[in-house]
Coordinates of C-alpha atoms in Angstrom, one line a residue:
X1 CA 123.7 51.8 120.5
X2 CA 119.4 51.6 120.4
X3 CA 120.6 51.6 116.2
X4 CA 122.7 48.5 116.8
X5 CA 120.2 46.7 119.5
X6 CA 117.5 47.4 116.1
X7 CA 119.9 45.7 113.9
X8 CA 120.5 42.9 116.1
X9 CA 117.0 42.6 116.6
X10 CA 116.5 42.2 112.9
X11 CA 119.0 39.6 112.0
X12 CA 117.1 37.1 114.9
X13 CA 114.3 38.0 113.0
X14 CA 115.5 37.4 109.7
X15 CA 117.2 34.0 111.3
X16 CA 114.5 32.5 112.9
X17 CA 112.5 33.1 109.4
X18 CA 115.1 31.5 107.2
X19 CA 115.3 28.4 109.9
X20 CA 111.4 28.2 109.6
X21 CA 111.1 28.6 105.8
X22 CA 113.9 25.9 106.2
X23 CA 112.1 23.6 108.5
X24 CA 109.3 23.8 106.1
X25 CA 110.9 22.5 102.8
X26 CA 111.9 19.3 105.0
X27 CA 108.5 19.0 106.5
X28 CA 107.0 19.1 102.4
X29 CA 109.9 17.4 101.0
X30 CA 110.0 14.7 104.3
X31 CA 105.7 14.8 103.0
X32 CA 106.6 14.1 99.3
X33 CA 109.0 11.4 99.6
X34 CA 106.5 9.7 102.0
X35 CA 105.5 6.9 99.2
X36 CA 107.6 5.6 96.8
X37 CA 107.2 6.3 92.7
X38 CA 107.2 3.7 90.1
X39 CA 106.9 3.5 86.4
X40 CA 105.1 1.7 83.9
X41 CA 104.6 1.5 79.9
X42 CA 103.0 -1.1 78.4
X43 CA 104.5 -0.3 75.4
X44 CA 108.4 0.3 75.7
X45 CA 109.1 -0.8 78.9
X46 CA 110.6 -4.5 80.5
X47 CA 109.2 -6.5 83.4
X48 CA 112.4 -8.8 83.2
X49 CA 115.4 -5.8 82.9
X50 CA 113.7 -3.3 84.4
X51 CA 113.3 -1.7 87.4
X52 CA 110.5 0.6 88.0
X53 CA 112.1 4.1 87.1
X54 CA 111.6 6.6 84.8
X55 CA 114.3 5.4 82.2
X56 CA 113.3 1.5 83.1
X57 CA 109.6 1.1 83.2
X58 CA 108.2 -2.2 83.9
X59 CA 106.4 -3.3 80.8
X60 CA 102.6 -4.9 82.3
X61 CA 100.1 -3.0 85.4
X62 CA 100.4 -6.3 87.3
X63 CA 104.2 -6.3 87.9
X64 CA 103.9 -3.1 88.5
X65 CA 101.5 -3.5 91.3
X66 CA 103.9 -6.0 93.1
X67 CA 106.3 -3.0 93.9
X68 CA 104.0 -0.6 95.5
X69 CA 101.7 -0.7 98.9
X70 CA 99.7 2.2 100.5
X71 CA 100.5 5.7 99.9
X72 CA 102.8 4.2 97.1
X73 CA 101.8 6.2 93.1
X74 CA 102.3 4.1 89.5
X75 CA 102.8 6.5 86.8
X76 CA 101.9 5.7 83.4
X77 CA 104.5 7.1 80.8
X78 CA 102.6 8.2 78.2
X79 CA 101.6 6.8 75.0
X80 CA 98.6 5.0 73.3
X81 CA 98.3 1.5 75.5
X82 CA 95.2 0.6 73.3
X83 CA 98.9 -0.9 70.6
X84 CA 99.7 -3.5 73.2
X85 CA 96.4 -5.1 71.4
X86 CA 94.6 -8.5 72.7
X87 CA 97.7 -9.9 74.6
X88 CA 98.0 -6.7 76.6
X89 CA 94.1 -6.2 77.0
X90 CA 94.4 -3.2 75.1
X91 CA 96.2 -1.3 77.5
X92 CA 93.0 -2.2 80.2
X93 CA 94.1 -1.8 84.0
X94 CA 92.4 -4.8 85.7
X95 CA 92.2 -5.2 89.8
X96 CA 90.2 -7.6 89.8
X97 CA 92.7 -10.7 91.4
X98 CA 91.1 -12.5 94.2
X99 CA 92.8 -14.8 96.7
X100 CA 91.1 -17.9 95.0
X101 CA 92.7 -17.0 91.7
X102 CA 96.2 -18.6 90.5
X103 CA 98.5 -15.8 91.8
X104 CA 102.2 -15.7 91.0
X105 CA 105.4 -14.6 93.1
X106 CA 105.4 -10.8 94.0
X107 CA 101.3 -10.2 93.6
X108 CA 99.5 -8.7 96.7
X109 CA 98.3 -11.4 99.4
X110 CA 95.1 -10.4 102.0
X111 CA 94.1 -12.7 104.8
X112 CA 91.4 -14.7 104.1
X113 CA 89.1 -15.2 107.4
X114 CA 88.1 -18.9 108.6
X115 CA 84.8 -19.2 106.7
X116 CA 85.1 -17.1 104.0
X117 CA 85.6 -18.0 100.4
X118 CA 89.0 -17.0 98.9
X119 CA 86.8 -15.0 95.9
X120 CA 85.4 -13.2 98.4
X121 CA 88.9 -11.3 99.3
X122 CA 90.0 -9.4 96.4
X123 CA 93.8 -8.8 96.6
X124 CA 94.4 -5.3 95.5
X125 CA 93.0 -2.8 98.7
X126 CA 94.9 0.1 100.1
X127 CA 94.3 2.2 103.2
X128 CA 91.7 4.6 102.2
X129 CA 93.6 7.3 104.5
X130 CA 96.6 6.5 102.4
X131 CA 95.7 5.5 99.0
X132 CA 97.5 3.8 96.1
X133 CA 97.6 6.2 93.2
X134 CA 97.3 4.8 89.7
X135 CA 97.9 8.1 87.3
X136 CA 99.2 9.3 84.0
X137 CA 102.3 10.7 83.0
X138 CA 100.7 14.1 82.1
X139 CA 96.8 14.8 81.7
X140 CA 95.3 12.1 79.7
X141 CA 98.6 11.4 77.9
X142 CA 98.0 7.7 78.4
X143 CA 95.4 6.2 76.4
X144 CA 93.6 2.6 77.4
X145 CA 90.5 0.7 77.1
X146 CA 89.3 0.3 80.5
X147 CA 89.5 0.0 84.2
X148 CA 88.4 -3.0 86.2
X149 CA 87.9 -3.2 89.9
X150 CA 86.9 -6.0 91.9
X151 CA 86.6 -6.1 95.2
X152 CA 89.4 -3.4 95.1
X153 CA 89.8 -0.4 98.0
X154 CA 91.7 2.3 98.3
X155 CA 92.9 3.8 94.7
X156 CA 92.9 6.8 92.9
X157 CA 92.9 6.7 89.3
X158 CA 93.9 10.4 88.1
X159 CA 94.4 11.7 84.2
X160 CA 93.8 8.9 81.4
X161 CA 91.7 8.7 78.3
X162 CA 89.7 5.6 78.8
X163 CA 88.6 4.8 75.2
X164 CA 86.7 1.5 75.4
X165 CA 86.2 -0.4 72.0
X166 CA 83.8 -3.0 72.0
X167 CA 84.2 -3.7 68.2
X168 CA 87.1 -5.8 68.6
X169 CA 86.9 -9.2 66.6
X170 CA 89.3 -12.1 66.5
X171 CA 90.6 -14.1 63.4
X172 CA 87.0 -15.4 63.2
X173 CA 84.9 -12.4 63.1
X174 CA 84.1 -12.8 67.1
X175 CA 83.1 -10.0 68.7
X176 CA 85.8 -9.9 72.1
X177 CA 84.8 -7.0 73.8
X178 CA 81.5 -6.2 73.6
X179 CA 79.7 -4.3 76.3
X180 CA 83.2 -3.5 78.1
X181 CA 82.5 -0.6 80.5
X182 CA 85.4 2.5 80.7
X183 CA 85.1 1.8 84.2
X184 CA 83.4 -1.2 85.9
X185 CA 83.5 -1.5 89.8
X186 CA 81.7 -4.5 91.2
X187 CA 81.4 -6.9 94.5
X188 CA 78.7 -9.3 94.0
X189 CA 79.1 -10.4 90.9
X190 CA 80.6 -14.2 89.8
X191 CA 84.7 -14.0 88.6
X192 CA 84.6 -13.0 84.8
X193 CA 84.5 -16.7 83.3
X194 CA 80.5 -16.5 84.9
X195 CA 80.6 -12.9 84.8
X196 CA 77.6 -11.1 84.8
X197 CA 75.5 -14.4 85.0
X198 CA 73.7 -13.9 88.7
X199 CA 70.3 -15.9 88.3
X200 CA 67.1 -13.5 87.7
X201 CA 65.0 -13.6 91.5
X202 CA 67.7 -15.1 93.1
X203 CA 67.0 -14.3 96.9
X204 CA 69.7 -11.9 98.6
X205 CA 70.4 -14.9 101.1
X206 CA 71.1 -16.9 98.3
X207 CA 74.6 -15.9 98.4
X208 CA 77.6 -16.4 100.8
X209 CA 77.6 -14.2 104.0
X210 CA 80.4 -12.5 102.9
X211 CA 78.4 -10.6 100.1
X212 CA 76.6 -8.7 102.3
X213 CA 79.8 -7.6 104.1
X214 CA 80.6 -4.4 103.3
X215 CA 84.3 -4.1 104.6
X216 CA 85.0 -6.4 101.7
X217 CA 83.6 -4.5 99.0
X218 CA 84.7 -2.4 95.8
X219 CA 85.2 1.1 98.0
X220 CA 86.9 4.1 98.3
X221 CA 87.9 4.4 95.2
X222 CA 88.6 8.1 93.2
X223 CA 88.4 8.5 89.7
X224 CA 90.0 11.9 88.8
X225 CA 90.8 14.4 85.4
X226 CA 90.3 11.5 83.1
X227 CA 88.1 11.0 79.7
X228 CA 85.9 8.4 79.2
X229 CA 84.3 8.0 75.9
X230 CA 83.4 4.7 73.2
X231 CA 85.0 4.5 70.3
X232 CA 83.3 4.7 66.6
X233 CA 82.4 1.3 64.9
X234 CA 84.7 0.2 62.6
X235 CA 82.2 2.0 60.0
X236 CA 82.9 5.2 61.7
X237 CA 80.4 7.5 63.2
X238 CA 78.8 8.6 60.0
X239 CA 75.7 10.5 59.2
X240 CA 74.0 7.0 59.4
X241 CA 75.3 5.8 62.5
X242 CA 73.1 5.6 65.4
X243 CA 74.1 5.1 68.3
X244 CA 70.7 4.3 70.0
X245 CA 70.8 1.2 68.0
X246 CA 74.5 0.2 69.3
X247 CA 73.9 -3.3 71.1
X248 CA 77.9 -3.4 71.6
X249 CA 78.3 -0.6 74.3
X250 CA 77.0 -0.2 77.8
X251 CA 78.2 1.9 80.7
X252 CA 80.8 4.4 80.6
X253 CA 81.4 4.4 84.5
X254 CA 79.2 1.5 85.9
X255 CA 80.1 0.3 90.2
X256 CA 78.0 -2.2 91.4
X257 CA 77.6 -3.2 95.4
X258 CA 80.3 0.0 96.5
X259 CA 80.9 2.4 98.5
X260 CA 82.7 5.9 98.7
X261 CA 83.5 6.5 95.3
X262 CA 84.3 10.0 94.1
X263 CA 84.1 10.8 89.9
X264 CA 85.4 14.3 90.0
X265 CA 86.8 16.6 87.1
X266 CA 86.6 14.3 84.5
X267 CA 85.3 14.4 80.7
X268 CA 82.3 11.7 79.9
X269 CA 81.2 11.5 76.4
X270 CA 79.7 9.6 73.3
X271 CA 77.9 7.1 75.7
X272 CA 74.8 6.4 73.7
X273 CA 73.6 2.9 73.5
X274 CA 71.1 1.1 72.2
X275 CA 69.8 -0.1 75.9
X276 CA 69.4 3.7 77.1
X277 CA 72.4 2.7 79.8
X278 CA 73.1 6.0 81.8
X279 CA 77.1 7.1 81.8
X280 CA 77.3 6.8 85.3
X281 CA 75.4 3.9 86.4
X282 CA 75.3 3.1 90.6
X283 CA 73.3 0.3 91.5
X284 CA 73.7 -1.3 94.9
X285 CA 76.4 1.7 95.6
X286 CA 76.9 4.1 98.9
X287 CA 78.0 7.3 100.0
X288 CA 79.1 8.6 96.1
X289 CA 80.2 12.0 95.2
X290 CA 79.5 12.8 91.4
X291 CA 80.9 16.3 91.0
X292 CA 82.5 19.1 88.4
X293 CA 82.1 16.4 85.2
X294 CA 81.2 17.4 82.1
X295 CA 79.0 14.4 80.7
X296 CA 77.7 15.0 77.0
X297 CA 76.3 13.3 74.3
X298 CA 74.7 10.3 76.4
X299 CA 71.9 9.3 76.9
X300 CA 70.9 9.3 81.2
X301 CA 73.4 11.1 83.0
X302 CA 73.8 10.0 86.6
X303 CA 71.5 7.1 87.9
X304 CA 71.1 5.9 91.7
X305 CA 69.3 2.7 91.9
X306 CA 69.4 -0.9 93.9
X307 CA 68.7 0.8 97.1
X308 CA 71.9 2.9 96.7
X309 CA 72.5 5.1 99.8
X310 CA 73.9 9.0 100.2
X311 CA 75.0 9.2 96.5
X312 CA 75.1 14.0 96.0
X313 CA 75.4 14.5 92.3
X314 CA 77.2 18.0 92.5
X315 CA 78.3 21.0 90.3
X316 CA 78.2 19.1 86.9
X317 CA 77.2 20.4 83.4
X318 CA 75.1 18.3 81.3
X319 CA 75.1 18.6 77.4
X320 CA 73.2 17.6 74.9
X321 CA 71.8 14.1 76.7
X322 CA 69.2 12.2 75.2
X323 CA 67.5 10.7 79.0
X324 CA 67.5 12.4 82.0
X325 CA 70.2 14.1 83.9
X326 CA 69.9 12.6 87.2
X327 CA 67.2 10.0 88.1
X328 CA 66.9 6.8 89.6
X329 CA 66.7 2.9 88.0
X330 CA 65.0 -0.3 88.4
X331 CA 66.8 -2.5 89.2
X332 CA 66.1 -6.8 88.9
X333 CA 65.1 -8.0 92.7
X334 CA 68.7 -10.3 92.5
X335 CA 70.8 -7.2 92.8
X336 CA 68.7 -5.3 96.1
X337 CA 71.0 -6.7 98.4
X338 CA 70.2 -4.9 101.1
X339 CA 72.7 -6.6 103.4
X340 CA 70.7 -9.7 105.7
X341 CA 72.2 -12.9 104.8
X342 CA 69.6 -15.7 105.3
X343 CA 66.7 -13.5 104.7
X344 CA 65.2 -13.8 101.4
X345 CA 63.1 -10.3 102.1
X346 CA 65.7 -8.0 102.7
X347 CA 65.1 -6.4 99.6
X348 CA 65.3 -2.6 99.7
X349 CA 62.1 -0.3 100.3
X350 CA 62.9 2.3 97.5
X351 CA 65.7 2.5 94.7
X352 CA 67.5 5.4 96.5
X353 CA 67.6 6.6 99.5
X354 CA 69.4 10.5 99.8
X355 CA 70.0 11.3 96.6
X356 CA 71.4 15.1 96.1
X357 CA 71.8 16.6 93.0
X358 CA 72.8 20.3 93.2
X359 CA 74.1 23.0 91.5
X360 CA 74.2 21.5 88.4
X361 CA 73.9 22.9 84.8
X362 CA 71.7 20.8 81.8
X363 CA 71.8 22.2 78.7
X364 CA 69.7 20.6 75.5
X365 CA 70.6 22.7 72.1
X366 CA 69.8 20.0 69.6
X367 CA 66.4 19.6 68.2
X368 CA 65.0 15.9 68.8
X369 CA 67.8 15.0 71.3
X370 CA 66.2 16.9 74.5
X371 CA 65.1 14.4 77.1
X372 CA 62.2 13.3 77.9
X373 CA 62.3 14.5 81.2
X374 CA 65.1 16.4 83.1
X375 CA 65.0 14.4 86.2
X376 CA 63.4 10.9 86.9
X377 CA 62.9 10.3 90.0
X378 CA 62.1 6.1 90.8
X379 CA 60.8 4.6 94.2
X380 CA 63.0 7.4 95.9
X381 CA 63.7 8.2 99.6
X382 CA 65.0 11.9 100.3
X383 CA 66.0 13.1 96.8
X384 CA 66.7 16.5 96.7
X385 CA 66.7 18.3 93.5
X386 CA 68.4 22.1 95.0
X387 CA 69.5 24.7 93.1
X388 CA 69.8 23.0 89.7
X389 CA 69.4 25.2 86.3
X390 CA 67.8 24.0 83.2
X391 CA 68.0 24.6 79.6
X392 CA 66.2 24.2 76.6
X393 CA 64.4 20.8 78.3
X394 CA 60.8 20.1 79.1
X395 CA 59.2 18.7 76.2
X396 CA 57.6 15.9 78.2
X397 CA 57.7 17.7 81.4
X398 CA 60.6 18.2 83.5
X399 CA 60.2 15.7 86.6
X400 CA 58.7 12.3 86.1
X401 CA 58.1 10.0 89.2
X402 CA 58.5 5.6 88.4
X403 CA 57.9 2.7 90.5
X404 CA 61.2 1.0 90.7
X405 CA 61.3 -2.7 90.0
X406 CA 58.6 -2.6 87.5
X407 CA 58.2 -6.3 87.0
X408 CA 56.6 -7.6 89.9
X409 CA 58.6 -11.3 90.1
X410 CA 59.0 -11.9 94.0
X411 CA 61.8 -13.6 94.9
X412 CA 61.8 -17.5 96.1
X413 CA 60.7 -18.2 99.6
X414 CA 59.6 -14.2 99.8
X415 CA 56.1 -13.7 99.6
X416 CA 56.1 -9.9 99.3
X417 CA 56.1 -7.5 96.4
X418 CA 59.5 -6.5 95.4
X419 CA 57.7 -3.8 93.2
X420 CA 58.3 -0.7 94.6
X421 CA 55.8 2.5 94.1
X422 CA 56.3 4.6 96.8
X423 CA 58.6 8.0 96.9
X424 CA 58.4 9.7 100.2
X425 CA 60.3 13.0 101.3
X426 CA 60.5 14.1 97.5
X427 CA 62.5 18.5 97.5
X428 CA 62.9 20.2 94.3
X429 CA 63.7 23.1 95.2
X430 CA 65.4 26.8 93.9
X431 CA 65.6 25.7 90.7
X432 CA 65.4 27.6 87.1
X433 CA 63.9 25.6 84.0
X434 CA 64.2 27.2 80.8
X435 CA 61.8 25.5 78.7
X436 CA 62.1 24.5 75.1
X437 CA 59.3 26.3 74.1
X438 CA 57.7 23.2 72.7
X439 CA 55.8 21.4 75.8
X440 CA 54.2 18.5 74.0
X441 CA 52.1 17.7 77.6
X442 CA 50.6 19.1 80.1
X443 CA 52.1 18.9 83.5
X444 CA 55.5 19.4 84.5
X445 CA 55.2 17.4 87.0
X446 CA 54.4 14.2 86.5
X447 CA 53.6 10.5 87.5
X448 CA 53.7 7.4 85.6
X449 CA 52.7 3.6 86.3
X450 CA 50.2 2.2 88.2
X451 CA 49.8 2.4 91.6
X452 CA 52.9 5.3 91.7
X453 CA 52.9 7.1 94.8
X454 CA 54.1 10.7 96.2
X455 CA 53.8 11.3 99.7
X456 CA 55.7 14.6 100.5
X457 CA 56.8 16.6 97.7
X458 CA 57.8 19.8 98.6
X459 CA 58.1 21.9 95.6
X460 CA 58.9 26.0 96.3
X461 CA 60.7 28.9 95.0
X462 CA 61.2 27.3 91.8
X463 CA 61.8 29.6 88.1
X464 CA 59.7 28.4 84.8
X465 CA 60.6 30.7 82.1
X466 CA 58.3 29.3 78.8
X467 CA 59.3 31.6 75.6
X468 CA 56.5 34.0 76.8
X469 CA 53.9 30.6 76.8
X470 CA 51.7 30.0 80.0
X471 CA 53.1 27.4 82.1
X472 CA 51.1 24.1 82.0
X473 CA 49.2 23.4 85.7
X474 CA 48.2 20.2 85.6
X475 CA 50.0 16.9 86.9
X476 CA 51.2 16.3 90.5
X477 CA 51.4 20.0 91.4
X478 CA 51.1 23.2 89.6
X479 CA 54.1 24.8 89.1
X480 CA 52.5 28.1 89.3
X481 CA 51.9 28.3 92.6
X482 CA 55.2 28.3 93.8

């Protein structure tokens, strides 16, 4: 009887697992089928005949973006996109549509507030709790030239090979992609037929009031497991190529006046150009997260500038980089849009403000191609430089400290400097540096430009190790007292 009660026992117990293990497959598959799926290829597919599934892709991204809302995922079937040539943009995903531009039947539509100009509303912004994802069929199977966004929100872009070409000529010899970012995320900026074209000193309350309003900017936007790297000349990359004279390429991930992007997991590479432009370039941008990238063979890895806010630089491995890993910028007074309309002071104080970079590795094995410093620090607030390791860098030192805006030009109708020399609250801290061996100067620590200022520098518990050499002592602070 107590042997049948046990076996009883047992089968509720086995029941009420089996119902739960049931419940649970609806709950994930009732989770997966949340948003809907459609499919793209700019190469085989048909906007007209098809229909969005796997065997009938629609053919172009902006169909494509008329069937899908929040929570919604486009997935790229793979192939090369760059072959759908000029017509197709090279395979380059733009959202960059604004409510004053000439939109067709099916595109997105935002509300556009009494006041506000319509290109100040872009069309294409998702629920940052419940994003749009943009992705590739496998990991970087697709292949295209770039990503646009525009006052865009809420996407995730996940597993392409970005492969920018700014060698492109028409029938003419015209040049008609030059200086195309693999990634460019702006707000302030003109629509592309001005693009780029914001007058030098132009006072931040110069603009329209809905510039400085931040619920209408580029944000929350997620760029995931993807490459992003320039293609050779047409001459190739050979011996005699440098790319430090390249006047063509700029920015391999560039977002300008935006907040809460994320760059994580992803491959950045063959970056240099010939006006030093980092890979990651963040002027004007808040709250960031840089982390687990491998960025190689450029020439500054991660900059923060423009008064950028709460950008942590995290867990990334820097190789063979000609400029420094993390630093800050300068940046022209025009783009310190600090955020008062009317007020044509409300330039920032420093370049950044909370910077983080942290458990990072840089590594320099070349010979002639080790920066000049590891980190550059510019008219910072709060940087922290925590638990970083270097190697094979310091041949000019391995933290320099910049004024930011270098050229003093005040802006009209503002009467003080915009030329900022002050860096207050500076950590470097729990860090190794593995020295080339080859110290051309000597301080580590160093300061450059007039008037350059460092009030608070706390400097501790720090590792030089200098190929059996002494350490150098002079500079900012000696290095062998910590």
């Amino acid at each position: 009887m107590r042997m049948g009660n046990n076996r009883l026992l047992l089968m509720r117990v086995l029941m009420r697992a089996l119902l739960a293990g049931v419940a649970s497959l609806l709950l994930c598959g009732a989770a997966q089928a949340k948003g809907k799926t459609v499919y793209v290829h700019l190469l085989d597919g048909d906007d007209a005949r098809g229909d969005g599934n796997y065997t009938r892709p629609f053919k172009s991204w902006r169909v494509a973006l008329r069937h899908v809302g929040s929570g919604d995922t486009i997935i790229a079937k793979n192939g090369d996109y760059r072959k759908a040539g000029r017509e197709g943009s090279w395979g380059g995903l733009s959202l960059a549509l604004t409510m004053a531009d000439q939109l067709e039947a099916g595109d997105p539509r935002q509300t556009v507030p009494q006041g506000t100009p319509p290109d100040a509303i872009g069309i294409y912004r998702y629920d940052p709790a419940n994003p749009l994802t943009i992705r590739a069929e496998t990991k970087q199977g697709v292949v295209i030239d770039h990503v646009r966004f525009h006052l865009a929100r809420g996407i995730v872009i996940e597993g392409f090979d970005i492969f920018p070409n700014p060698y492109y000529t028409d029938e003419a010899g015209k040049k008609l992609n030059r200086r195309c970012d693999g990634i460019h995320g702006d707000s302030v900026y003109e629509p592309e037929d001005t693009y780029n074209h914001v007058k030098t000193n132009d006072p931040p309350g110069g603009h329209t009031a809905a510039w400085y309003d931040r619920a209408l900017w580029t944000s929350y936007i997620t760029v995931r497991n993807s490459k992003v790297h320039y293609a050779c000349p047409p001459g190739g990359c050979t011996p005699g190529y440098d790319p430090l004279q390249d006047d063509d390429r700029l920015y391999l991930i560039k977002f300008n006046q935006a907040h809460h992007i994320t760059v994580e997991d992803c491959e950045l590479f063959d970056g240099k150009n010939f006006q030093r432009k980092p890979a990651i370039d963040l002027p004007c941008s808040d709250d960031v997260v840089v982390r687990r990238n491998l960025i190689r063979n450029c020439h500054r890895g991660v900059v923060s500038k423009g008064g950028g806010r709460r950008v942590l630089i995290e867990a990334n491995v820097f190789v063979d980089n000609s400029g420094a890993a993390f630093s800050g910028g300068s940046t022209d007074p025009d783009l310190f849009i600090d955020g008062r309309f009317g007020d044509p002071c409300s330039f920032a104080f420093f370049e950044s403000y909370d910077m983080t970079a942290r458990d990072n590795l840089v590594v320099s094995t070349r010979p002639g191609e080790r920066p000049v410093e590891s980190v550059s620090i510019w008219a910072a607030k709060n940087a922290s430089i925590v638990n970083n390791t270097f190697i094979g860098i310091g041949e000019r030192g391995v933290l320099l400290v910049r004024p930011g805006n270098e050229v003093d030009s005040p802006a009209k109708e503002c009467g003080r400097s915009v030329r900022l020399t002050r860096t207050e609250d500076l950590t470097l801290r729990s860090n190794i540096f593995i020295l080339s061996g080859v110290v051309d100067e000597t301080m580590l620590y160093q300061t450059s430009g007039v008037g350059t200022a460092v009030l608070r520098f706390d400097h501790r518990d720090n590792t030089f190790f200098q190929s059996g050499h002494d350490v150098p002592v002079g500079g900012l602070a000696d290095p062998n007292r910590e």
